[in-house]
XYZ file of C-alpha atoms in Angstrom:
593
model
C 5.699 13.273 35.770
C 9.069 12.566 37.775
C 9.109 11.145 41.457
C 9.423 15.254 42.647
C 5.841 15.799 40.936
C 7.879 18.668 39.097
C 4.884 19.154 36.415
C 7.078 19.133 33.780
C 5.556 17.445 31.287
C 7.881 17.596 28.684
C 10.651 15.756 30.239
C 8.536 12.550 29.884
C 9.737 10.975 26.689
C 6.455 9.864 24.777
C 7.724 6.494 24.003
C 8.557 6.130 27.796
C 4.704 5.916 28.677
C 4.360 2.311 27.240
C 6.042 -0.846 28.320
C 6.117 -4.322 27.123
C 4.605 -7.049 29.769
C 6.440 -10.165 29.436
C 3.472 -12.477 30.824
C 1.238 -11.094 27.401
C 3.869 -9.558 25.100
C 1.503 -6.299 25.072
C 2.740 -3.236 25.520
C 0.667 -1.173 27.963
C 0.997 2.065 29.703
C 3.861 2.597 32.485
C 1.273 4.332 35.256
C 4.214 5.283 37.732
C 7.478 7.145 36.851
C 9.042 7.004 40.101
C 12.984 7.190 39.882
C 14.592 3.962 40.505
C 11.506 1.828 40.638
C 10.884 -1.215 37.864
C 8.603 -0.819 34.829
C 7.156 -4.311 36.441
C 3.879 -4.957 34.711
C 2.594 -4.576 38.203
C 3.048 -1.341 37.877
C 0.969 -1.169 34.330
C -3.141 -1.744 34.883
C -6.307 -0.671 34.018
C -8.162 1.602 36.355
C -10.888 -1.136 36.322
C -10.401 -3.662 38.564
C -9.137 -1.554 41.632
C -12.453 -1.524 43.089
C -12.099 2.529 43.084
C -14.300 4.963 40.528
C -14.133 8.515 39.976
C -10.432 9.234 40.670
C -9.580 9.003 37.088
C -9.434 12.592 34.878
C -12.354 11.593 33.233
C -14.255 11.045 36.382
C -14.794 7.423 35.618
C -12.643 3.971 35.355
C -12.400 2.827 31.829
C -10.742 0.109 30.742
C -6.795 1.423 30.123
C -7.210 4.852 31.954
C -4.336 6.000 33.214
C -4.614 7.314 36.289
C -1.754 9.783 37.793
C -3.866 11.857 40.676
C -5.378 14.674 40.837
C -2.343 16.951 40.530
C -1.363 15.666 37.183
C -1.393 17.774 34.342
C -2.026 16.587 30.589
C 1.066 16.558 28.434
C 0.529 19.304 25.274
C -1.011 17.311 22.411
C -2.181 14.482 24.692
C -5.943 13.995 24.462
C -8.172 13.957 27.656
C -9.520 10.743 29.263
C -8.374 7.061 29.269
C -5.344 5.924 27.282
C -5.022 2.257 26.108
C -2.908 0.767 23.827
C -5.372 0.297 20.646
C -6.004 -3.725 20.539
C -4.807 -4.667 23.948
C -7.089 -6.505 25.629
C -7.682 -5.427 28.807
C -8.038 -7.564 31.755
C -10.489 -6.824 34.735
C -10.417 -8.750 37.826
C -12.441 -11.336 38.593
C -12.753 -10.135 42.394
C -13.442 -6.704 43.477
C -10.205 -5.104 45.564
C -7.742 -7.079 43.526
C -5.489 -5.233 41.216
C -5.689 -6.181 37.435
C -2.200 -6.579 36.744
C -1.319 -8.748 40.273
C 0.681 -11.567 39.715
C -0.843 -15.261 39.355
C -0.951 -16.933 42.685
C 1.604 -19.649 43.177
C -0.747 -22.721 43.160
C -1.567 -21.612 39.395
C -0.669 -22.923 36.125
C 0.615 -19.928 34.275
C -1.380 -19.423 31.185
C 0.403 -19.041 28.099
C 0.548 -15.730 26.826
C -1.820 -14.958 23.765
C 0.110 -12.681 21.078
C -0.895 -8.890 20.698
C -3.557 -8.362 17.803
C -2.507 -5.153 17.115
C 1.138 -6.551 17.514
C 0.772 -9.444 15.242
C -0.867 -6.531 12.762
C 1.941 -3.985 12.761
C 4.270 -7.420 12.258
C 2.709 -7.918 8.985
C 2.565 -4.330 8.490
C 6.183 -4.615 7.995
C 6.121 -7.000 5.426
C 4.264 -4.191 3.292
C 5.801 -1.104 2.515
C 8.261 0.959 4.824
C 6.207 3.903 4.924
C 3.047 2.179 5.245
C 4.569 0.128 8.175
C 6.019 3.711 9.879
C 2.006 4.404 9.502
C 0.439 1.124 11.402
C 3.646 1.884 14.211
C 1.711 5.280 14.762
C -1.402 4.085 15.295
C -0.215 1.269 17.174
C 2.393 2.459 19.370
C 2.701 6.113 19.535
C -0.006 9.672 20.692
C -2.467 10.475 17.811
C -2.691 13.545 18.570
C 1.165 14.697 17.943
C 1.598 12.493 15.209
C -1.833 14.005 13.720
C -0.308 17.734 13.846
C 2.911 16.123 11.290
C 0.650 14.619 8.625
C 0.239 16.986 5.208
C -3.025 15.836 3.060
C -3.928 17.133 -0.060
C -7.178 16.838 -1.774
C -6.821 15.231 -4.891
C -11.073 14.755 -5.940
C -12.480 12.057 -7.626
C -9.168 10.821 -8.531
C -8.860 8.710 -5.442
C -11.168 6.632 -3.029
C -13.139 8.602 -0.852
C -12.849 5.096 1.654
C -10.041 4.513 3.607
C -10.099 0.692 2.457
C -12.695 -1.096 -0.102
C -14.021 -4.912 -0.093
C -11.837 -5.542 -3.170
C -8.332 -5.067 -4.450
C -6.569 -2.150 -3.279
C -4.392 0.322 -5.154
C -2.121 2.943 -2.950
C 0.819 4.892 -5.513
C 3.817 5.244 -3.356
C 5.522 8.744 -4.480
C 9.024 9.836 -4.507
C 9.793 13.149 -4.902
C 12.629 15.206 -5.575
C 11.744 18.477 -4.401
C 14.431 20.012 -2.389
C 12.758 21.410 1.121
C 14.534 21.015 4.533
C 18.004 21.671 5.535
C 20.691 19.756 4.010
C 18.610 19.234 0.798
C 19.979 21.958 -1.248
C 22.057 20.349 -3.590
C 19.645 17.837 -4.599
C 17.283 18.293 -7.377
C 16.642 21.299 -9.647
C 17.181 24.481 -8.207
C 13.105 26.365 -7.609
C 12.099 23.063 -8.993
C 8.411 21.867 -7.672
C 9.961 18.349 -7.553
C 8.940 15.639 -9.741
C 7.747 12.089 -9.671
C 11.572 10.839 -9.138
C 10.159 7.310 -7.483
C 6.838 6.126 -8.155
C 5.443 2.766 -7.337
C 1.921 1.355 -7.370
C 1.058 -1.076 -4.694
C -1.585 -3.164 -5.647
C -3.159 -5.814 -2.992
C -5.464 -8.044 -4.031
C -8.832 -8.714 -2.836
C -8.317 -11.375 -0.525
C -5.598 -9.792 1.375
C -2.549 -12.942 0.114
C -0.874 -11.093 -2.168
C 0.672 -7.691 -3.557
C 2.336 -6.322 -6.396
C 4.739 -3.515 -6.290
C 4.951 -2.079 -9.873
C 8.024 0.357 -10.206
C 7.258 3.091 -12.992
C 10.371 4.541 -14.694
C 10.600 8.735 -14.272
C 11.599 8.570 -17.992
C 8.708 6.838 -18.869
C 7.586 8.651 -22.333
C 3.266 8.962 -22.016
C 0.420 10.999 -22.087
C -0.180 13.052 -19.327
C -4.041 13.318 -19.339
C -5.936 16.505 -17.965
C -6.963 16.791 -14.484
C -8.358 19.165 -11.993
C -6.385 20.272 -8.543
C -7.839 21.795 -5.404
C -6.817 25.706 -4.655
C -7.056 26.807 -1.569
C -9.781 29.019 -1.404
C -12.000 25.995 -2.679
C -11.567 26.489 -6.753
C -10.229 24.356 -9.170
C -8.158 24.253 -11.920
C -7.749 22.595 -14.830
C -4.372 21.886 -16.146
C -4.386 20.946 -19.423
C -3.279 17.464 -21.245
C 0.261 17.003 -22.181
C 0.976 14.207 -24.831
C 5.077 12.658 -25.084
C 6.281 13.514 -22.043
C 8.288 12.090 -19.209
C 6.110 10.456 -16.791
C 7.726 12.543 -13.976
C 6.786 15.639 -15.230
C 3.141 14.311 -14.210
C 4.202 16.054 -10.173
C 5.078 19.512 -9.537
C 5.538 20.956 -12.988
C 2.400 23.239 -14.612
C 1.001 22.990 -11.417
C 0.184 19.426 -11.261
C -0.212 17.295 -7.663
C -0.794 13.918 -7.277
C -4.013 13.986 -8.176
C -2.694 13.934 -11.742
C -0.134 11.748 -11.178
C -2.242 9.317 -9.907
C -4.739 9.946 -13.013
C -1.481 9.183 -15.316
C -1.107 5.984 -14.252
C -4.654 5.448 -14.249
C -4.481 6.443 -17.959
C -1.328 4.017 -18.816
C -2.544 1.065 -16.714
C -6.467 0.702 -16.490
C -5.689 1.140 -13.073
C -7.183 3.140 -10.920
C -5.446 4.398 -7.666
C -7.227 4.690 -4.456
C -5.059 6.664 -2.421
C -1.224 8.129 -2.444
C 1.453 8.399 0.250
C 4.480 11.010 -1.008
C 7.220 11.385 0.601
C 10.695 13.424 0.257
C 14.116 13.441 0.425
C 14.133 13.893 4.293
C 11.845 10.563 4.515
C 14.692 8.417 3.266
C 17.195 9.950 5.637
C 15.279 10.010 8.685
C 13.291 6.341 8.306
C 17.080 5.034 8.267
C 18.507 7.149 10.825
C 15.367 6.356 13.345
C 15.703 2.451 12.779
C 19.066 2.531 13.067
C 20.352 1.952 9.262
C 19.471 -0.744 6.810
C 21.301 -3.170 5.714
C 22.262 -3.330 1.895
C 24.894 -5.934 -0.006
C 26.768 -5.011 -2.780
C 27.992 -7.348 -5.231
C 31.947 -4.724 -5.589
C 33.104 -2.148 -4.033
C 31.177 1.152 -4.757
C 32.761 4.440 -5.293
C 30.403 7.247 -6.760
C 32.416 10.642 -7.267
C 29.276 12.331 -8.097
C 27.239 10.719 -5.663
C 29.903 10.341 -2.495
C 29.033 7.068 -2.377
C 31.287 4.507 -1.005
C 30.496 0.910 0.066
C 32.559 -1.787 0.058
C 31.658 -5.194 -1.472
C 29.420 -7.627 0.282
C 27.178 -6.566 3.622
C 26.896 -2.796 5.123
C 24.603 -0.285 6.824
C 23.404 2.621 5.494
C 21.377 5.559 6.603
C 20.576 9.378 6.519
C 22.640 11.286 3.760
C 24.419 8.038 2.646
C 21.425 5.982 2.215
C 19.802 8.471 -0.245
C 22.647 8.584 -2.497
C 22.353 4.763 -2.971
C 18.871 5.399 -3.778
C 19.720 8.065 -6.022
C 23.063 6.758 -7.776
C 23.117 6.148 -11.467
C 26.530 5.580 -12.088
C 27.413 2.713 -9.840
C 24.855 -0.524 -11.196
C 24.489 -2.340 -14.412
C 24.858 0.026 -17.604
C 23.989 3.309 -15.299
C 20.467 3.797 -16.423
C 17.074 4.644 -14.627
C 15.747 0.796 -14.607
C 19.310 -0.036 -12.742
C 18.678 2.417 -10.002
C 14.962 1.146 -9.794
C 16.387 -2.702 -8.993
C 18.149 -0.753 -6.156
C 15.504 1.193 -5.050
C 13.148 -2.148 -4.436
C 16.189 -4.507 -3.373
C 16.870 -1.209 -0.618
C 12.995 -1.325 0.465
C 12.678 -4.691 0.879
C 15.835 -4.656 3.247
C 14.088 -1.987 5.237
C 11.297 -3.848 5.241
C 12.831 -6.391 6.969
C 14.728 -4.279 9.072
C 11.308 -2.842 10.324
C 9.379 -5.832 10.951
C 12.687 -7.395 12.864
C 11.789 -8.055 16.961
C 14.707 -5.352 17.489
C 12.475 -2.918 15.992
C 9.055 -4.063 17.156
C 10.233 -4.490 20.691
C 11.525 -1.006 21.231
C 8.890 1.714 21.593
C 11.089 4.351 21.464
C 12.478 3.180 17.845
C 8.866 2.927 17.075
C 8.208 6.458 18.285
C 11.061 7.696 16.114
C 10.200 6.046 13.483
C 6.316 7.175 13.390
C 7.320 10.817 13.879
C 9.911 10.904 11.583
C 7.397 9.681 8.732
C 4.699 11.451 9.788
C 6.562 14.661 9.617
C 7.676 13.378 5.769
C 4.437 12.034 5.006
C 1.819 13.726 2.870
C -1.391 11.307 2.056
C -4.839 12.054 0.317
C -7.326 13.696 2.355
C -9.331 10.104 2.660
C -6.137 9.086 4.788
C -5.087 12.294 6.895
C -4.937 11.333 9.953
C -3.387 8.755 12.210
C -6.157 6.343 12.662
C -7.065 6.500 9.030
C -3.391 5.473 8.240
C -3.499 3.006 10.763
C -6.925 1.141 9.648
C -5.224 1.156 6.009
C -2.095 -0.221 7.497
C -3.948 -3.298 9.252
C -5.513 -3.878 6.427
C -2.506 -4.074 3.563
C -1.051 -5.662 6.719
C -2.308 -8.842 5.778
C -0.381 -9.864 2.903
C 2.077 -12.404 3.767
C 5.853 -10.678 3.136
C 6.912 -14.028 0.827
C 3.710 -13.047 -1.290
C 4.793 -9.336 -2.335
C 5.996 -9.390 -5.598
C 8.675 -6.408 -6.487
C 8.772 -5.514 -10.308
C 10.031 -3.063 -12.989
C 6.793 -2.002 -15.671
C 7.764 -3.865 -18.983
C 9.460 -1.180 -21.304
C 11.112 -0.931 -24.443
C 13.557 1.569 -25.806
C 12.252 4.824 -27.641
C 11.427 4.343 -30.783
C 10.734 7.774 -31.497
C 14.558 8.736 -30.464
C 17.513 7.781 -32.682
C 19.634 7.347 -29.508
C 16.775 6.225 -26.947
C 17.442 8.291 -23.427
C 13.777 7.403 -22.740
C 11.583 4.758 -22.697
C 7.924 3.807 -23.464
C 5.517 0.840 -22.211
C 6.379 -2.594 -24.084
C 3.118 -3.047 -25.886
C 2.898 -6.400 -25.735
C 4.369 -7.370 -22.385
C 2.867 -3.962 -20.075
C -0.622 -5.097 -21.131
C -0.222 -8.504 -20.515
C 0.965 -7.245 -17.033
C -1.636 -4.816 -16.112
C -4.290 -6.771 -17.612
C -2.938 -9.556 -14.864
C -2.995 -7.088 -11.963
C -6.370 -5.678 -13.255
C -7.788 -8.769 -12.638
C -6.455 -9.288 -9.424
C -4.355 -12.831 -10.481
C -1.187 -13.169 -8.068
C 2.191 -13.025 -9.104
C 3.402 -15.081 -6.320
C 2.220 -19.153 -5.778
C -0.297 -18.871 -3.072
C -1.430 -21.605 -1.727
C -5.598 -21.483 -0.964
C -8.087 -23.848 0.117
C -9.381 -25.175 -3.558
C -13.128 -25.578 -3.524
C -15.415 -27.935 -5.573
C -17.190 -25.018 -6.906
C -14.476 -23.080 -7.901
C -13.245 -26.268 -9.773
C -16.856 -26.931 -11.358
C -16.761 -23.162 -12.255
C -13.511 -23.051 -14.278
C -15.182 -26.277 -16.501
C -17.154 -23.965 -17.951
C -14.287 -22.558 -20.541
C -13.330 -25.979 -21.421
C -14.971 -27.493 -24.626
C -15.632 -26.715 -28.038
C -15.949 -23.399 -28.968
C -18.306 -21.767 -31.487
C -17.401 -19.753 -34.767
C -17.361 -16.191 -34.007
C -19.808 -15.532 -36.958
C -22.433 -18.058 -34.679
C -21.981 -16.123 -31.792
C -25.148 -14.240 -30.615
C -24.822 -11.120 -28.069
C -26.667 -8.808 -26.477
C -24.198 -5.902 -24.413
C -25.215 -3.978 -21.944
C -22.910 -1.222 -19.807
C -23.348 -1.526 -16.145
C -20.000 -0.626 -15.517
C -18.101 3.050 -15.034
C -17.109 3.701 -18.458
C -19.839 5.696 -21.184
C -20.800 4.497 -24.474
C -18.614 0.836 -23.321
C -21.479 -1.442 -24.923
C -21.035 0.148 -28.268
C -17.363 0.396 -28.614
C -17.645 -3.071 -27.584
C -20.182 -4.418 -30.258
C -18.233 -1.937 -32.643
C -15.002 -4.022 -31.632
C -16.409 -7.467 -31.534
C -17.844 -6.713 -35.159
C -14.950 -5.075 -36.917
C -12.334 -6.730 -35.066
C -13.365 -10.249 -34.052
C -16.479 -11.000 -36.487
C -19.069 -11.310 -33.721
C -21.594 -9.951 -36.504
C -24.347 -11.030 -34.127
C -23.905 -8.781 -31.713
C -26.171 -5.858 -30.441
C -26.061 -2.442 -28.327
C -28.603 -2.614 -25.416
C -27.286 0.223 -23.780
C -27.073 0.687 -20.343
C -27.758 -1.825 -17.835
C -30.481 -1.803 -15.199
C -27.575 -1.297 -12.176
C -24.127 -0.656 -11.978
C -22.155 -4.564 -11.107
C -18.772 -4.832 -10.256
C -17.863 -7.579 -12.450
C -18.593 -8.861 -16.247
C -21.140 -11.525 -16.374
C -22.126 -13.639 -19.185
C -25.208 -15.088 -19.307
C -26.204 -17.952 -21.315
C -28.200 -21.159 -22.158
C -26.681 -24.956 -21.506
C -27.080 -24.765 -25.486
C -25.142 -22.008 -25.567
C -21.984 -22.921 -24.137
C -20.006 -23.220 -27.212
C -20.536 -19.618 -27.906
C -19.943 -18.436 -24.419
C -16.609 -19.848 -24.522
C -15.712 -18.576 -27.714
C -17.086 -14.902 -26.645
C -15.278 -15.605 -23.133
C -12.017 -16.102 -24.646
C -12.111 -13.008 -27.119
C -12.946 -11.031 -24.195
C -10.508 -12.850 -21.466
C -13.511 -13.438 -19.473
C -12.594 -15.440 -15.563
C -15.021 -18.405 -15.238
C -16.332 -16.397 -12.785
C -18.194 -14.419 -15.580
C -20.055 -17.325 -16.751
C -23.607 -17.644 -15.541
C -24.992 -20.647 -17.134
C -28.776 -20.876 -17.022
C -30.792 -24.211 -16.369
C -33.159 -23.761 -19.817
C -31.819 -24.374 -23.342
C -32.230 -20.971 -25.612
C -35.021 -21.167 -28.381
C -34.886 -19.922 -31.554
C -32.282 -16.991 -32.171
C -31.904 -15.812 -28.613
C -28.787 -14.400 -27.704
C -27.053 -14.577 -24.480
C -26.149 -11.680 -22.432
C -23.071 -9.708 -21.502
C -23.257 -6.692 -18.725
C -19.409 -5.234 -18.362
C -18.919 -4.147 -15.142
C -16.560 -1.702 -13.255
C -14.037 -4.238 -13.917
C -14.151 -3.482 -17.781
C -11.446 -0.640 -19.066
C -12.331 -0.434 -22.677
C -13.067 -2.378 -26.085
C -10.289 -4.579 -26.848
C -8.645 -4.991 -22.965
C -8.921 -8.541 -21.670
C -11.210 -8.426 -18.653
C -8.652 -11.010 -16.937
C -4.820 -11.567 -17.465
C -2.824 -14.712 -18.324
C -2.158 -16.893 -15.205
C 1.309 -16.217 -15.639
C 3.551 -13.155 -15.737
C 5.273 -12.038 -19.528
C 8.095 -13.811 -19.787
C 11.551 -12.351 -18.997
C 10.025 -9.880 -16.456
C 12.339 -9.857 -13.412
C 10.697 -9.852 -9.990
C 11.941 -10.087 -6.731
C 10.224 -11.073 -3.357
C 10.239 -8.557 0.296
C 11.685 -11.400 2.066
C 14.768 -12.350 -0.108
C 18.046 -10.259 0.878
C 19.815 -9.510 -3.032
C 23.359 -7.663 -3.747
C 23.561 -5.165 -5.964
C 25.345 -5.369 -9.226
């Protein structure tokens, strides 16, 4: 409300209710908008503190209330009751009468000012994933309830998490779409075209929060597309069947398919399973740049795209709106014009923004943060397990973690089309896509990260080195505790015919579902378990050694776990990544060639 006490509510800008205190580097919220008066924190307190109650609109003084008189009337989409900036500690006064934001008294040292949580959060937030980031900024910075009312969800079943985050690693697939909605879109894409998976890549954060993976999938990927289910409206569902050699973006939009199935698709080509998805269109890319004020991009010449109207000249520039997304979508202007060119684009382009996003010009400004949460909100369309503000938020804190230097950008290893006699398309490299996936399946880091090494962990990983036992000596008994039916015979049909475990036997299911593959065995056993432990890429944190020597013919045990994906697929990667694959870190500024 103005100094007049006009009422008008929506001349108040909503990024003009918080301001940044200098003495704690919080924002908090302005309580006065008197013309010509200072945004002093002075004039930004709690209600507590003021040794008055009940003259707040809630009728009582919690910490953060704002209080603006009884005259005052609630903005539209503003809920009732106290406002606080969520993390900011608030202060109360140690004596009753004194305000909570008064000045230290001269005779004081002036304590140094402790750094926002929730500011420190939405820092590393940045060093994530642009829209991700845009998602922490709204929870941190900007009203729930307006950014609530811009946020499309879509229920995509069982082929997500129902959680918003889980205790171990993380998988969120980060969709691209070319589906021409909103003004100024109509001459991209197909014309009455549902859009397709044009940009698709999975994010995959490890367990303890240190590291991420950004795995780019190529839109001419050539795959099965396995059957899945979608959500109608009035509570039905569909299936849509299977479709085998196809381009992976055809998984989106076409025969009816959402996410749900896309995510399922790369489910079905990884072993990975995705927990949640964040789509976005063409309008994201043009207003994200627009509201931070352009990215910065280096090219290594001078671009100039006839059929894009691109035009950038060699070395450093700023992009945004309409000219950003036809970088992102040029073909014709890197390397020998092909799909995987424009991908190397596409991450060097993100991890600019990302820096542009988590820069103290950005985080500083609440009105750029404002912009920038509305403008991806109203682009934004999430699972139902994230659809809402708060929901995005607690995700965002939590992928917030990962150190910028430790996200790892990547293309999926591919090979040229057999199939074709002049390859347009392209298929997973057998060799090098599973060595990949198997790595990010078992959560091993594609970045050096330095951790605390523990004696145990070191005593642990002993246990694969020695002598190892003939597979024809190896004794087995499976069990399947983990997701996947019938696992312990297709693995004791696999170790038999395909490694010459002959010794091995179907228990059937296990007692309980586990998480992870263990291996039980005797100290007399330990030959075989490491000879079963490297058939099966088993981590040393599968081996369970027991303290009593195994009489007789007793066989040692194996349980798979959630963690297994099917006879044949190492349980755990190689330490290192294939060789040749290119991969380029979120805080490293690249030109383009």
């Amino acid at each position: 409300m103005d100094a007049h006490s006009r009422g008008r509510a929506d001349d108040i800008d909503p990024a003009d209710q918080w301001v940044l205190n200098p003495n704690t580097g919080n924002y908090e919220l302005r309580l006065d908008h008197s013309a010509g008066e200072s945004s002093s924190p002075s004039r930004t307190a709690t209600a507590e503190g003021t040794g008055r109650r009940g003259g707040s609109r809630t009728g009582s003084s919690r910490e953060g209330s704002g209080r603006r008189g009884s005259g005052s009337r609630e903005r539209e989409g503003v809920p009732d009751g106290p406002r606080q900036v969520p993390g900011q500690r608030s202060r109360r006064s140690s004596q009753p009468g004194r305000g909570a934001a008064e000045p230290p008294s001269a005779g004081r040292r002036k304590r140094k000012p402790k750094k926002s949580r929730k500011k420190k959060a939405l820092l590393w937030t940045g060093g994530v994933m642009a829209f991700v980031v845009v998602a922490g900024s709204a929870g941190a910075y900007a009203l729930y309830q307006k950014l609530n009312g811009n946020i499309d969800a879509i229920d995509v079943g069982d082929a997500g998490s129902k959680n918003v985050v889980t205790d171990g690693p993380m998988n969120i697939l980060i969709i691209g779409t070319d589906k021409r909605t909103g003004k100024g879109n109509e001459g991209y894409g197909d014309k009455g075209s549902e859009g397709h998976a044009d940009t698709t890549i999975l994010f995959h954060v490890s367990e303890d929060r240190t590291n991420a993976t950004a795995m780019s999938i190529p839109r001419d990927l050539v795959t099965e597309i396995p059957e899945c289910e979608t959500k109608n409206e009035d509570g039905t569902t569909t299936v849509i069947p299977g479709t085998p050699n196809v381009r992976f973006n055809t998984s989106l939009g076409q025969n009816g398919r959402n996410p749900g199935c896309t995510m399922q698709t790369v489910e079905n080509i990884t072993g990975l399973k995705p927990d949640h998805f964040m789509m976005v269109d063409f309008n994201a890319v043009k207003a994200l740049t627009s509201a931070v004020g352009g990215v910065k991009v280096c090219m290594a010449k001078p671009i100039d795209d006839p059929k894009s109207h691109l035009k950038l000249p060699q070395g450093e520039s700023k992009v945004e709106g309409e000219q950003a997304l036809a970088l992102l979508r040029t073909r014709d202007s890197f390397g020998n014009r092909s799909d995987l060119d424009r991908i190397k684009v596409q991450q060097q382009f993100l991890g600019s923004m990302i820096r542009e996003m988590k820069s103290s010009d950005t985080l500083t400004n609440p009105k750029k943060l404002y912009k920038l949460a509305d403008a991806a909100t109203k682009a934004l369309t999430v699972d139902t397990a994230i659809g809402d503000a708060k929901k995005l938020m607690t995700l965002a804190e939590e992928i917030g973690k990962v150190d910028t230097k430790n996200i790892s950008f990547l293309t999926m290893p591919v090979i040229d089309n057999p199939a074709e006699p002049k390859p347009v398309t392209v298929v997973v490299d057998p060799v090098k896509g599973e060595q990949l996936f198997a790595m990010m399946r078992s959560d091993t880091s594609l970045t050096e990260v330095k951790q605390k090494e523990k004696a145990a962990k070191g005593k642990q990983a002993a246990l694969l080195k020695g002598p190892k036992a003939e597979a024809a000596d190896v004794r087995v008994d499976v069990l399947n505790g983990g997701e996947i039916p019938g696992a312990a015979g297709s693995t004791v049909t696999w170790l038999q015919n395909e490694q010459g475990v002959l010794k091995s036997t179907n228990k059937a299911n296990a007692p309980e579902k586990i998480k992870k593959t263990t291996l039980e065995y005797a100290p007399n056993q330990a030959d075989q378990a490491r000879a079963l432990a490297e058939m099966m890429g088993l981590p040393a944190t599968a081996m369970k050694q027991g303290t009593a020597d195994a009489e007789g013919l007793e066989a040692m045990v194996l349980t798979l776990g959630a963690d297994f994906k099917g006879a044949g697929q190492l349980i755990t990667g190689p330490a290192k990544p294939p060789k040749d694959i290119e991969k380029a870190s979120a805080d490293k500024a690249v030109c383009a060639q």
